[in-house]
Amino acid sequence: MNCQECGKELEEGAKFCVHCGAKNTSGESPANNAVKTEEEVAATATASSASANNALNVVTSYLDFAKNAVLTPTDTGVSVSKNEWLFGLISLILFVLFLPLTFFTYISRVSMGFLQVSFMEGFVQPVILLALLFGVLLVIMFGLLKAMGTEISFQKLIALFGSINTISAGLMIVAFLLTLVNILSLSLFLILLSTFSLFAGIIYSYYQLNQSNKGMDPFHASLITFVAIIIITNLIGESILREMIQQFSLF
């Protein structure tokens, strides 16, 4: 009996080739192979179905979470748990994606094609930098909350901050849709309102999570956070801002 892969001789009853490592299937009947194939197909289909159901459950649960966060943001902020951190993270990701996308589309519409901004410069790079900014922002907020004497997990912070900024993400998505249909003035208003809502969410998070009067005051923590955002934005966004200014100058 020889290996079907390398042709070397196999010992009687060997399940694998000692030369190339291939599985020896010469002793298996076609019927057994067919049964195994059917079982593998069934297992794959079951796994795919389970993955699809899990994804659907996440989407459905997030929509319920988002509805509550928009309709009753204060109550949702009070009752949100650290187990809902994934939903909070989704809201933050939506904001990170749609803010650059809305600006990119807005600039394209306003300039009517005369201002050429590449997709990489107008969307991809801002998304990466904005994601870094949010990551640093959450770390700063977590550190300041500890300085305030608040016992909180990082998952709880993401859940609360994300739930409060679900409104910001929703406003940005609406602004993007309005930009697509050339309602630019209202779109710009919603962009500014969404950004203001984001900063308001920072203040709310500090006051909501403040559990001690012995540490840093929430107002001071908010001011420190805003100064940090300005400094970080200036550091990581300077190159993109310079390129955009150059593009506007050419325009």
GROMACS .gro file of C-alpha atoms in nm:
model
  251
    1MET     CA    1   0.000   0.000   0.000
    2ASN     CA    2   0.141   0.335  -0.109
    3CYS     CA    3   0.070   0.695  -0.007
    4GLN     CA    4  -0.173   0.867  -0.242
    5GLU     CA    5   0.018   1.196  -0.204
    6CYS     CA    6   0.390   1.116  -0.225
    7GLY     CA    7   0.377   0.754  -0.350
    8LYS     CA    8   0.598   0.619  -0.071
    9GLU     CA    9   0.519   0.276   0.077
   10LEU     CA   10   0.304   0.270   0.390
   11GLU     CA   11   0.291   0.022   0.672
   12GLU     CA   12  -0.018  -0.192   0.697
   13GLY     CA   13  -0.296  -0.012   0.882
   14ALA     CA   14  -0.112   0.323   0.888
   15LYS     CA   15  -0.348   0.618   0.911
   16PHE     CA   16  -0.088   0.879   0.812
   17CYS     CA   17   0.216   0.881   0.587
   18VAL     CA   18   0.538   0.905   0.788
   19HIS     CA   19   0.709   1.070   0.489
   20CYS     CA   20   0.473   1.357   0.397
   21GLY     CA   21   0.215   1.350   0.678
   22ALA     CA   22  -0.082   1.299   0.444
   23LYS     CA   23  -0.384   1.110   0.574
   24ASN     CA   24  -0.426   0.758   0.441
   25THR     CA   25  -0.780   0.725   0.305
   26SER     CA   26  -0.722   0.413   0.094
   27GLY     CA   27  -0.878   0.191   0.357
   28GLU     CA   28  -1.195   0.393   0.386
   29SER     CA   29  -1.492   0.307   0.176
   30PRO     CA   30  -1.660   0.565  -0.049
   31ALA     CA   31  -1.971   0.529   0.163
   32ASN     CA   32  -1.782   0.627   0.477
   33ASN     CA   33  -1.624   0.921   0.295
   34ALA     CA   34  -1.966   1.032   0.175
   35VAL     CA   35  -2.107   1.010   0.527
   36LYS     CA   36  -1.818   1.213   0.664
   37THR     CA   37  -1.861   1.473   0.388
   38GLU     CA   38  -2.230   1.507   0.466
   39GLU     CA   39  -2.152   1.542   0.837
   40GLU     CA   40  -1.891   1.809   0.766
   41VAL     CA   41  -2.133   2.000   0.543
   42ALA     CA   42  -2.403   1.977   0.809
   43ALA     CA   43  -2.163   2.095   1.079
   44THR     CA   44  -2.051   2.387   0.864
   45ALA     CA   45  -2.411   2.484   0.791
   46THR     CA   46  -2.498   2.464   1.161
   47ALA     CA   47  -2.202   2.682   1.255
   48SER     CA   48  -2.291   2.937   0.986
   49SER     CA   49  -2.652   2.943   1.101
   50ALA     CA   50  -2.546   2.993   1.463
   51SER     CA   51  -2.313   3.278   1.363
   52ALA     CA   52  -2.592   3.444   1.164
   53ASN     CA   53  -2.833   3.410   1.457
   54ASN     CA   54  -2.576   3.556   1.697
   55ALA     CA   55  -2.515   3.851   1.464
   56LEU     CA   56  -2.889   3.907   1.431
   57ASN     CA   57  -2.932   3.897   1.808
   58VAL     CA   58  -2.654   4.155   1.851
   59VAL     CA   59  -2.813   4.387   1.593
   60THR     CA   60  -3.160   4.350   1.748
   61SER     CA   61  -3.028   4.407   2.100
   62TYR     CA   62  -2.829   4.710   1.988
   63LEU     CA   63  -3.132   4.866   1.819
   64ASP     CA   64  -3.327   4.830   2.146
   65PHE     CA   65  -3.031   4.978   2.333
   66ALA     CA   66  -3.006   5.269   2.085
   67LYS     CA   67  -3.381   5.339   2.102
   68ASN     CA   68  -3.370   5.363   2.480
   69ALA     CA   69  -3.053   5.573   2.471
   70VAL     CA   70  -3.215   5.822   2.230
   71LEU     CA   71  -3.559   5.841   2.393
   72THR     CA   72  -3.446   5.835   2.757
   73PRO     CA   73  -3.071   5.911   2.762
   74THR     CA   74  -3.057   6.000   3.132
   75ASP     CA   75  -3.242   5.690   3.250
   76THR     CA   76  -3.038   5.470   3.016
   77GLY     CA   77  -2.717   5.626   3.146
   78VAL     CA   78  -2.820   5.549   3.503
   79SER     CA   79  -2.922   5.189   3.437
   80VAL     CA   80  -2.654   5.088   3.184
   81SER     CA   81  -2.427   4.806   3.298
   82LYS     CA   82  -2.072   4.709   3.207
   83ASN     CA   83  -2.212   4.405   3.022
   84GLU     CA   84  -2.350   4.646   2.761
   85TRP     CA   85  -2.005   4.780   2.674
   86LEU     CA   86  -2.030   4.630   2.325
   87PHE     CA   87  -2.339   4.840   2.246
   88GLY     CA   88  -2.166   5.151   2.376
   89LEU     CA   89  -1.864   5.069   2.162
   90ILE     CA   90  -2.086   5.029   1.854
   91SER     CA   91  -2.228   5.379   1.906
   92LEU     CA   92  -1.878   5.524   1.934
   93ILE     CA   93  -1.764   5.338   1.622
   94LEU     CA   94  -2.062   5.473   1.428
   95PHE     CA   95  -1.970   5.827   1.529
   96VAL     CA   96  -1.604   5.770   1.435
   97LEU     CA   97  -1.709   5.642   1.091
   98PHE     CA   98  -1.983   5.888   1.003
   99LEU     CA   99  -1.813   6.211   1.115
  100PRO     CA  100  -1.533   6.190   0.854
  101LEU     CA  101  -1.772   6.040   0.597
  102THR     CA  102  -2.017   6.327   0.644
  103PHE     CA  103  -1.744   6.591   0.620
  104PHE     CA  104  -1.595   6.423   0.314
  105THR     CA  105  -1.934   6.416   0.141
  106TYR     CA  106  -2.015   6.770   0.254
  107ILE     CA  107  -1.691   6.911   0.110
  108SER     CA  108  -1.749   6.727  -0.217
  109ARG     CA  109  -2.103   6.867  -0.244
  110VAL     CA  110  -2.011   7.223  -0.151
  111SER     CA  111  -1.714   7.240  -0.388
  112MET     CA  112  -1.920   7.081  -0.670
  113GLY     CA  113  -1.619   6.876  -0.774
  114PHE     CA  114  -1.370   7.164  -0.791
  115LEU     CA  115  -1.209   7.071  -0.461
  116GLN     CA  116  -1.042   6.734  -0.507
  117VAL     CA  117  -0.991   6.548  -0.179
  118SER     CA  118  -0.889   6.184  -0.207
  119PHE     CA  119  -1.084   5.915  -0.022
  120MET     CA  120  -0.770   5.828   0.172
  121GLU     CA  121  -0.711   6.186   0.289
  122GLY     CA  122  -1.077   6.274   0.336
  123PHE     CA  123  -1.204   5.956   0.505
  124VAL     CA  124  -0.955   5.680   0.586
  125GLN     CA  125  -0.693   5.895   0.759
  126PRO     CA  126  -0.949   6.094   0.964
  127VAL     CA  127  -1.116   5.769   1.075
  128ILE     CA  128  -0.785   5.630   1.199
  129LEU     CA  129  -0.694   5.952   1.379
  130LEU     CA  130  -1.042   5.990   1.526
  131ALA     CA  131  -1.031   5.631   1.654
  132LEU     CA  132  -0.697   5.706   1.821
  133LEU     CA  133  -0.843   6.024   1.969
  134PHE     CA  134  -1.138   5.836   2.118
  135GLY     CA  135  -0.908   5.568   2.257
  136VAL     CA  136  -0.691   5.828   2.429
  137LEU     CA  137  -1.003   6.015   2.544
  138LEU     CA  138  -1.142   5.706   2.717
  139VAL     CA  139  -0.808   5.640   2.887
  140ILE     CA  140  -0.794   6.001   3.011
  141MET     CA  141  -1.153   5.985   3.137
  142PHE     CA  142  -1.082   5.656   3.313
  143GLY     CA  143  -0.777   5.804   3.486
  144LEU     CA  144  -0.963   6.119   3.592
  145LEU     CA  145  -1.253   5.914   3.726
  146LYS     CA  146  -1.006   5.723   3.940
  147ALA     CA  147  -0.869   6.061   4.060
  148MET     CA  148  -1.226   6.151   4.155
  149GLY     CA  149  -1.240   5.843   4.377
  150THR     CA  150  -1.478   5.656   4.148
  151GLU     CA  151  -1.463   5.277   4.146
  152ILE     CA  152  -1.546   5.189   3.786
  153SER     CA  153  -1.441   4.934   3.526
  154PHE     CA  154  -1.328   5.035   3.179
  155GLN     CA  155  -1.622   4.837   3.032
  156LYS     CA  156  -1.868   5.039   3.241
  157LEU     CA  157  -1.714   5.364   3.114
  158ILE     CA  158  -1.746   5.251   2.752
  159ALA     CA  159  -2.106   5.143   2.811
  160LEU     CA  160  -2.206   5.474   2.972
  161PHE     CA  161  -2.013   5.706   2.741
  162GLY     CA  162  -2.132   5.510   2.437
  163SER     CA  163  -2.495   5.514   2.547
  164ILE     CA  164  -2.491   5.891   2.601
  165ASN     CA  165  -2.326   5.947   2.263
  166THR     CA  166  -2.575   5.730   2.077
  167ILE     CA  167  -2.761   6.056   2.012
  168SER     CA  168  -2.441   6.208   1.868
  169ALA     CA  169  -2.399   5.908   1.637
  170GLY     CA  170  -2.765   5.926   1.531
  171LEU     CA  171  -2.740   6.297   1.453
  172MET     CA  172  -2.427   6.238   1.248
  173ILE     CA  173  -2.596   5.962   1.047
  174VAL     CA  174  -2.893   6.191   0.975
  175ALA     CA  175  -2.650   6.468   0.875
  176PHE     CA  176  -2.483   6.231   0.631
  177LEU     CA  177  -2.817   6.137   0.474
  178LEU     CA  178  -2.911   6.504   0.440
  179THR     CA  179  -2.578   6.573   0.272
  180LEU     CA  180  -2.651   6.304   0.016
  181VAL     CA  181  -2.972   6.484  -0.085
  182ASN     CA  182  -2.801   6.828  -0.084
  183ILE     CA  183  -2.974   6.970   0.224
  184LEU     CA  184  -2.640   7.114   0.326
  185SER     CA  185  -2.738   7.391   0.569
  186LEU     CA  186  -2.938   7.156   0.791
  187SER     CA  187  -2.666   6.895   0.757
  188LEU     CA  188  -2.403   7.140   0.883
  189PHE     CA  189  -2.628   7.232   1.175
  190LEU     CA  190  -2.664   6.866   1.274
  191ILE     CA  191  -2.287   6.814   1.247
  192LEU     CA  192  -2.230   7.098   1.494
  193LEU     CA  193  -2.512   6.977   1.718
  194SER     CA  194  -2.370   6.625   1.717
  195THR     CA  195  -2.026   6.755   1.815
  196PHE     CA  196  -2.177   6.965   2.094
  197SER     CA  197  -2.369   6.660   2.214
  198LEU     CA  198  -2.042   6.467   2.231
  199PHE     CA  199  -1.885   6.725   2.462
  200ALA     CA  200  -2.202   6.736   2.670
  201GLY     CA  201  -2.175   6.359   2.704
  202ILE     CA  202  -1.829   6.396   2.854
  203ILE     CA  203  -1.960   6.633   3.122
  204TYR     CA  204  -2.259   6.411   3.192
  205SER     CA  205  -2.039   6.102   3.228
  206TYR     CA  206  -1.826   6.266   3.496
  207TYR     CA  207  -2.124   6.388   3.698
  208GLN     CA  208  -2.313   6.060   3.658
  209LEU     CA  209  -2.018   5.849   3.771
  210ASN     CA  210  -1.907   6.080   4.052
  211GLN     CA  211  -1.933   5.870   4.368
  212SER     CA  212  -1.712   6.066   4.606
  213ASN     CA  213  -1.669   6.428   4.709
  214LYS     CA  214  -1.313   6.369   4.828
  215GLY     CA  215  -1.143   6.355   4.489
  216MET     CA  216  -1.130   6.581   4.188
  217ASP     CA  217  -1.439   6.785   4.108
  218PRO     CA  218  -1.627   6.671   3.792
  219PHE     CA  219  -1.614   7.025   3.652
  220HIS     CA  220  -1.235   7.032   3.678
  221ALA     CA  221  -1.216   6.685   3.523
  222SER     CA  222  -1.428   6.809   3.230
  223LEU     CA  223  -1.200   7.110   3.175
  224ILE     CA  224  -0.888   6.892   3.183
  225THR     CA  225  -1.048   6.656   2.932
  226PHE     CA  226  -1.138   6.938   2.693
  227VAL     CA  227  -0.785   7.081   2.709
  228ALA     CA  228  -0.643   6.733   2.645
  229ILE     CA  229  -0.874   6.688   2.345
  230ILE     CA  230  -0.756   7.019   2.197
  231ILE     CA  231  -0.389   6.930   2.248
  232ILE     CA  232  -0.426   6.576   2.111
  233THR     CA  233  -0.632   6.693   1.814
  234ASN     CA  234  -0.366   6.952   1.735
  235LEU     CA  235  -0.091   6.690   1.755
  236ILE     CA  236  -0.248   6.406   1.557
  237GLY     CA  237  -0.464   6.610   1.319
  238GLU     CA  238  -0.225   6.886   1.222
  239SER     CA  239  -0.104   6.721   0.902
  240ILE     CA  240  -0.455   6.647   0.775
  241LEU     CA  241  -0.575   6.995   0.867
  242ARG     CA  242  -0.279   7.148   0.682
  243GLU     CA  243  -0.356   6.946   0.370
  244MET     CA  244  -0.724   7.048   0.383
  245ILE     CA  245  -0.629   7.415   0.420
  246GLN     CA  246  -0.400   7.387   0.120
  247GLN     CA  247  -0.682   7.230  -0.080
  248PHE     CA  248  -0.919   7.513   0.020
  249SER     CA  249  -0.653   7.768  -0.075
  250LEU     CA  250  -0.629   7.616  -0.420
  251PHE     CA  251  -1.005   7.623  -0.441
   0.00000   0.00000   0.00000
